[in-house]
Coordinates of C-alpha atoms and ligand atoms in Angstrom, one line a residue:
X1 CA -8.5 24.4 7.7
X2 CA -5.1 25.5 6.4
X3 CA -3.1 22.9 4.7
X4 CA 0.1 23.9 6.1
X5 CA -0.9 23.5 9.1
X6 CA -2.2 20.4 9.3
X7 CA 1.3 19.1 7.5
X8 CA 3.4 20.7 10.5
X9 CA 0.8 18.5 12.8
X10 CA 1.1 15.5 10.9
X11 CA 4.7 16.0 11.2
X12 CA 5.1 16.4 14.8
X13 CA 3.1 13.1 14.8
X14 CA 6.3 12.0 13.1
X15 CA 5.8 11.9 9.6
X16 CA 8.4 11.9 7.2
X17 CA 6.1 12.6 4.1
X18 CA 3.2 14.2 4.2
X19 CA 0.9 14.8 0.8
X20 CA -2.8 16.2 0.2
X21 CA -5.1 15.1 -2.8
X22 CA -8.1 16.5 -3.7
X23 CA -11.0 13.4 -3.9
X24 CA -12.3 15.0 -7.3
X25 CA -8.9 13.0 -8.2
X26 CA -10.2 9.8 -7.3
X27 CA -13.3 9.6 -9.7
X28 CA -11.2 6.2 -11.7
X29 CA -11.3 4.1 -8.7
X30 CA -13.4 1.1 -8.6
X31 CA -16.8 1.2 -6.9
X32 CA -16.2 0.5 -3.1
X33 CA -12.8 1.3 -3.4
X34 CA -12.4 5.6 -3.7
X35 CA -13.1 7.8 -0.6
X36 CA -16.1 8.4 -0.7
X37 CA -16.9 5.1 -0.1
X38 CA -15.0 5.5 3.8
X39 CA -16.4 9.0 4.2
X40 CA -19.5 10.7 2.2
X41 CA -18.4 13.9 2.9
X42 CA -14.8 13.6 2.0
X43 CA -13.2 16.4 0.4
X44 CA -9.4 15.4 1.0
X45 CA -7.0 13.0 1.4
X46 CA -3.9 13.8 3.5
X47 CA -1.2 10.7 3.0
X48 CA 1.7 10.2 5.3
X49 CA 4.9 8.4 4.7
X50 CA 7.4 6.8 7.0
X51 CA 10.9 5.7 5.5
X52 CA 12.4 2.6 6.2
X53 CA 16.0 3.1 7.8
X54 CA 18.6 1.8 5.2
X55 CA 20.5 -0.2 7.2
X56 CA 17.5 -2.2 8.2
X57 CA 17.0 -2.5 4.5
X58 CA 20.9 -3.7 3.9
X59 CA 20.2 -6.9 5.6
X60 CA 17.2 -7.8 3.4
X61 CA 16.0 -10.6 3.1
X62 CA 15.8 -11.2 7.1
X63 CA 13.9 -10.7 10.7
X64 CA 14.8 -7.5 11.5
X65 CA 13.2 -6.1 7.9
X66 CA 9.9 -7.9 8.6
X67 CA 9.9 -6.7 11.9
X68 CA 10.5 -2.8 11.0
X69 CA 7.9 -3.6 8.5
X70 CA 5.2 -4.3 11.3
X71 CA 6.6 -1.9 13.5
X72 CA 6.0 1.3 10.6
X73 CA 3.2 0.0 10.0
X74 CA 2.2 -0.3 14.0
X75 CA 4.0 3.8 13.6
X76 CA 1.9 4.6 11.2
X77 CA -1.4 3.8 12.5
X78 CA -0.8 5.8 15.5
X79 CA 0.4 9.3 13.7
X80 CA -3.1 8.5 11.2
X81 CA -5.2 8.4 14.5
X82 CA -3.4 11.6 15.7
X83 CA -4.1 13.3 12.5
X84 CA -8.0 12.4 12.4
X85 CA -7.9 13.0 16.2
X86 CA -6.9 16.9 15.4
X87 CA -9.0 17.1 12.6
X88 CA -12.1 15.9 14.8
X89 CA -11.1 18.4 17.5
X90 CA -11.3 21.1 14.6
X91 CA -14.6 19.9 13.7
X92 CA -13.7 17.9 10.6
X93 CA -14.8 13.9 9.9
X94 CA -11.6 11.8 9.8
X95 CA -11.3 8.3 8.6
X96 CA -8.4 7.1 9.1
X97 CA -7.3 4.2 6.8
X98 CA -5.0 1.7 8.2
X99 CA -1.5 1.2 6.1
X100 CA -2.0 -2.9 5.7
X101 CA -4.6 -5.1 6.2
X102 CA -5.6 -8.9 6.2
X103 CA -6.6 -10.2 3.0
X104 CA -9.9 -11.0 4.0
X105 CA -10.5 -7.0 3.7
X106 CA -9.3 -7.8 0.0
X107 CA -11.3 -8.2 -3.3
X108 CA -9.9 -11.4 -4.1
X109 CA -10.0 -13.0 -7.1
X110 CA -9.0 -15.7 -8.7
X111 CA -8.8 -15.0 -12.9
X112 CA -7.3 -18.5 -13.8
X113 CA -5.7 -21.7 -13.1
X114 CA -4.0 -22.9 -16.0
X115 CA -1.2 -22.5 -17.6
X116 CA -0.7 -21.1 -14.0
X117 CA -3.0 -19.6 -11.4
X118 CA -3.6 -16.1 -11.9
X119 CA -4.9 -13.9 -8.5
X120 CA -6.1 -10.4 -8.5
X121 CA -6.6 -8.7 -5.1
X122 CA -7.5 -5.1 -4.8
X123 CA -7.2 -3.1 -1.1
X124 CA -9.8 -1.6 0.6
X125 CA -8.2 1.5 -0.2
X126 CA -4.8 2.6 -2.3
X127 CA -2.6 4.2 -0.7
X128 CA -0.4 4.1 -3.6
X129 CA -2.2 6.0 -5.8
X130 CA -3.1 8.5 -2.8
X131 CA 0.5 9.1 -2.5
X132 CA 1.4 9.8 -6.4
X133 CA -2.2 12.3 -6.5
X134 CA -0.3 14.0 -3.9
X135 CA 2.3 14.6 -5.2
X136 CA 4.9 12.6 -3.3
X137 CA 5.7 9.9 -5.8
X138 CA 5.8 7.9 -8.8
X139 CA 4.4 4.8 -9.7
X140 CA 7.2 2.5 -11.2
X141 CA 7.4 -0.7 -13.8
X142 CA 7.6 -2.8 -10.2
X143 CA 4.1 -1.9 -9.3
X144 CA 5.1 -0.1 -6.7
X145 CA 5.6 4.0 -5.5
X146 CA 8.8 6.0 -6.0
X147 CA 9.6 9.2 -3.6
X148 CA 12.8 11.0 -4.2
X149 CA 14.5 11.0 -0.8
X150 CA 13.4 7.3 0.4
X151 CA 12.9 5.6 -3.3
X152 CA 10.3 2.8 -3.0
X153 CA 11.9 2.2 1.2
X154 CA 8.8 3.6 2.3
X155 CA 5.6 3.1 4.0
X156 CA 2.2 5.2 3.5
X157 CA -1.3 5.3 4.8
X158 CA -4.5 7.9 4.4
X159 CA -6.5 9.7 6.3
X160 CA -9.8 10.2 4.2
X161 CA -11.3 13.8 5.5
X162 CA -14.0 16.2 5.2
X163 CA -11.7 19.3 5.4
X164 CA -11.3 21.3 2.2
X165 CA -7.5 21.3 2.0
X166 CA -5.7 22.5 -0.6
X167 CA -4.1 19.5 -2.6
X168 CA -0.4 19.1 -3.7
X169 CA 0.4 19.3 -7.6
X170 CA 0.9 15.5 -8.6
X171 CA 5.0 15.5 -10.1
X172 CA 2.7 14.8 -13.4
X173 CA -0.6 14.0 -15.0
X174 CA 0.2 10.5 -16.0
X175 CA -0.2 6.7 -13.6
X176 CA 3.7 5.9 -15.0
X177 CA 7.6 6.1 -14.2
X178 CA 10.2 8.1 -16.1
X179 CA 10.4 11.1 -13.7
X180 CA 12.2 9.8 -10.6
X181 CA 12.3 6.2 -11.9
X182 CA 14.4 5.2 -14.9
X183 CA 14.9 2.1 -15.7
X184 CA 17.2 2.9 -18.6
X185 CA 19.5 3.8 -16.2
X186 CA 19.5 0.9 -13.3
X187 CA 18.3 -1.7 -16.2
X188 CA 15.2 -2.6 -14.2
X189 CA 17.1 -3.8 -11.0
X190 CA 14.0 -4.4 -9.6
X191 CA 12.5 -6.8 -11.8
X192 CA 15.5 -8.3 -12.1
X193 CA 16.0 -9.0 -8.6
X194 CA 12.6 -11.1 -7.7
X195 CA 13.8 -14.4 -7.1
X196 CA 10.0 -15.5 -7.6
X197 CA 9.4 -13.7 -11.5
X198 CA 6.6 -11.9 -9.8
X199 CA 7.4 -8.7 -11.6
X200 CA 6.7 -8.6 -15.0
X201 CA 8.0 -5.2 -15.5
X202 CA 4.5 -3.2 -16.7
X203 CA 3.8 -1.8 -13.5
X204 CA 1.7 -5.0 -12.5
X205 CA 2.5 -7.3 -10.0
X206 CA 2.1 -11.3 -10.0
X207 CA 0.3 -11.8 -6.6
X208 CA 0.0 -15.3 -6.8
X209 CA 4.1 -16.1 -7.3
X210 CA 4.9 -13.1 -5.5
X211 CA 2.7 -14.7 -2.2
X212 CA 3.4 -18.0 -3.1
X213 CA 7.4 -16.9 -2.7
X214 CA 6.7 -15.5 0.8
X215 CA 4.3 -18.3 2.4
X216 CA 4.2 -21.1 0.6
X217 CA 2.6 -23.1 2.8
X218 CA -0.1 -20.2 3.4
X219 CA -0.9 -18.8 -0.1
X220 CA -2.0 -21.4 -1.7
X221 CA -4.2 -21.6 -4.3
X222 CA -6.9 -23.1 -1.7
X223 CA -6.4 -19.6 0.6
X224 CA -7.1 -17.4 -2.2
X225 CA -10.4 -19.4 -3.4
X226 CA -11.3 -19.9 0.4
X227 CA -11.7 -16.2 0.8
X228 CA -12.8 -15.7 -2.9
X229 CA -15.9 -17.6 -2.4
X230 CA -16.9 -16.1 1.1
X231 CA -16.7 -12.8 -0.6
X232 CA -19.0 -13.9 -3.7
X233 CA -21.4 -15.4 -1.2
X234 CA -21.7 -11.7 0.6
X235 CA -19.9 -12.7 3.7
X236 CA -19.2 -10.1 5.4
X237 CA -15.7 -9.8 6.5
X238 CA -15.3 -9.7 10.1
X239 CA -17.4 -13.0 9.7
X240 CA -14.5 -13.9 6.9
X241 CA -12.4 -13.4 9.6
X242 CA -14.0 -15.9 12.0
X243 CA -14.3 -18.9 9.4
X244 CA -10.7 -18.7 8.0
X245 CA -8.6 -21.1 9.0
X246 CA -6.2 -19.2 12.0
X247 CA -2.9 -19.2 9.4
X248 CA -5.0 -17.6 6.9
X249 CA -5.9 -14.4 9.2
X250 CA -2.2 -13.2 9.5
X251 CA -2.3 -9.2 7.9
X252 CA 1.3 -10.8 6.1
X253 CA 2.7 -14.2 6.3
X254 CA 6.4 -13.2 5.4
X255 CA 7.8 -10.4 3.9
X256 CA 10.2 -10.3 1.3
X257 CA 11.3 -6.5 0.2
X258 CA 14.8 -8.1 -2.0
X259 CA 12.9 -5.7 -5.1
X260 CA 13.2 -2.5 -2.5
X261 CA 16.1 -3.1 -1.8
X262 CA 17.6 -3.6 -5.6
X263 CA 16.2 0.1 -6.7
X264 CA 19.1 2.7 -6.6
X265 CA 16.6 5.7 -6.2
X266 CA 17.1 7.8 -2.4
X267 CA 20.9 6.1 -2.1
X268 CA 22.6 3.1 -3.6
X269 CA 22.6 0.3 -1.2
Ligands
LIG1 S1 8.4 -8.8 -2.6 FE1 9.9 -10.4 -3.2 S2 8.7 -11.9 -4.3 FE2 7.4 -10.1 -4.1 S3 7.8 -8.9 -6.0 FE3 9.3 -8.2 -4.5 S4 11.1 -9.4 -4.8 FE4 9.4 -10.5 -5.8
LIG2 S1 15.0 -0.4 -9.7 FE1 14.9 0.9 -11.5 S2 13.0 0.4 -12.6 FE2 12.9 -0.4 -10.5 S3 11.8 1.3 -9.3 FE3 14.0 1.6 -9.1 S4 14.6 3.0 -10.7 FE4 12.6 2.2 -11.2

């Protein structure tokens, strides 16, 4: 299948971004976690991106942000199943991997309590690293993904594939910043601007104080050991799913985005 071609249709699904990776790229990602895992066969990885209009993100924090959060990621999900559903038609597998998803779908783990609880959760799949692989980004001292037009305003999700595409050049070789992001230059806005200290500035993120920001009343400590020790027992997760309490099912609880919209990269807000 050509590569360019499948771009122009993953465009007119209404794409703003569109990257390939190669899966040989993916060999450092934790068991149950790369592509192969999704797909056997997989050869490629196309990832899409969907930017978030910046005057949605001027009135950060508010409603209408989370809501044009749910609603790229609701976008997303259908120009994903579009994309598979023309790479099925040209006799290709297509898995395609949703841009969020409940925590339950998670690793969670909890790595300490004192002086402060320390939680660890690792997707299904990252989309993240998908999108630097192909070339579209850069990972920053926030944690997340850089692109030059949208800066980190943006969405992605994967469509994990059996078709032999030809894969974008990553912007570089290296998992860091100092290509599109500089924080020389904006004096590590982001950090700066987390009102919760979730953001210790080495490309990590605190999940816990980050979470515990957005929904206190949901991400407790109890929630993340809830779902920690279903996971340990085996449990699979759409029976997860069924035992968590209903508040602990939500996909996200709140949204914040105040460390989007503090990075100067695509425009300055
Ligand atoms: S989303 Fe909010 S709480 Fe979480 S890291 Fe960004 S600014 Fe901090
Ligand atoms: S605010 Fe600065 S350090 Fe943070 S992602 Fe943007 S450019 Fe990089």
């Amino acid at each position: 299948m050509d590569s360019k071609k499948l771009k122009e249709e993953a465009r007119k699904a209404g794409a703003h971004l569109v990257g390939v990776a190669s899966v040989d790229r993916f060999k450092e990602a934790p068991k149950g976690h790369k592509p192969t895992d999704f797909l056997s066969n997989a050869e490629s990885i196309v990832v899409v991106g969907l930017g978030i209009p910046l005057s949605i993100v001027k009135t950060i924090p508010s409603s209408y942000y989370e809501e044009m959060y749910h609603q790229l990621n609701s976008e997303l999900r259908s120009i994903i199943y579009r994309v598979s559903s023309h790479l099925e038609g040209e006799g290709f597998d297509a898995f395609p991997v949703n841009p969020d998803e409940p925590d339950y779908l998670r690793e969670v783990k909890v790595l300490e309590m004192k002086p402060e609880p320390k939680v660890k959760m690792i997707a299904s799949f990252s989309h993240r690293h998908a999108a630097v692989i192909a070339g579209l980004g850069e990972f920053t001292p926030a944690s997340y993904v850089v692109v030059p037009r949208f800066g980190p305003r943006v969405r992605f999700a994967s469509i994990i594939t059996s078709a032999p595409l030809k894969p974008d050049p990553p912007l570089k070789n290296e998992f860091t910043w100092g290509l599109i992001c500089k924080p020389d230059k904006c004096g590590f806005a982001c950090i700066k601007a987390c009102p919760a200290k979730a953001l210790p500035g080495d490309g990590s993120i605190d999940q816990f104080k980050c979470r515990s920001y957005r929904g206190p009343k949901t991400y407790t400590l109890k929630y993340f050991k809830e779902i920690e020790k279903l996971q340990v027992k085996g449990v699979p997760p759409h029976i997860i799913r069924l035992i968590l309490p209903a508040n602990y099912r939500l996909p996200v609880a709140q949204v914040c985005g105040i460390c989007l919209k503090a990075c100067p990269i695509g425009i300055e807000i």
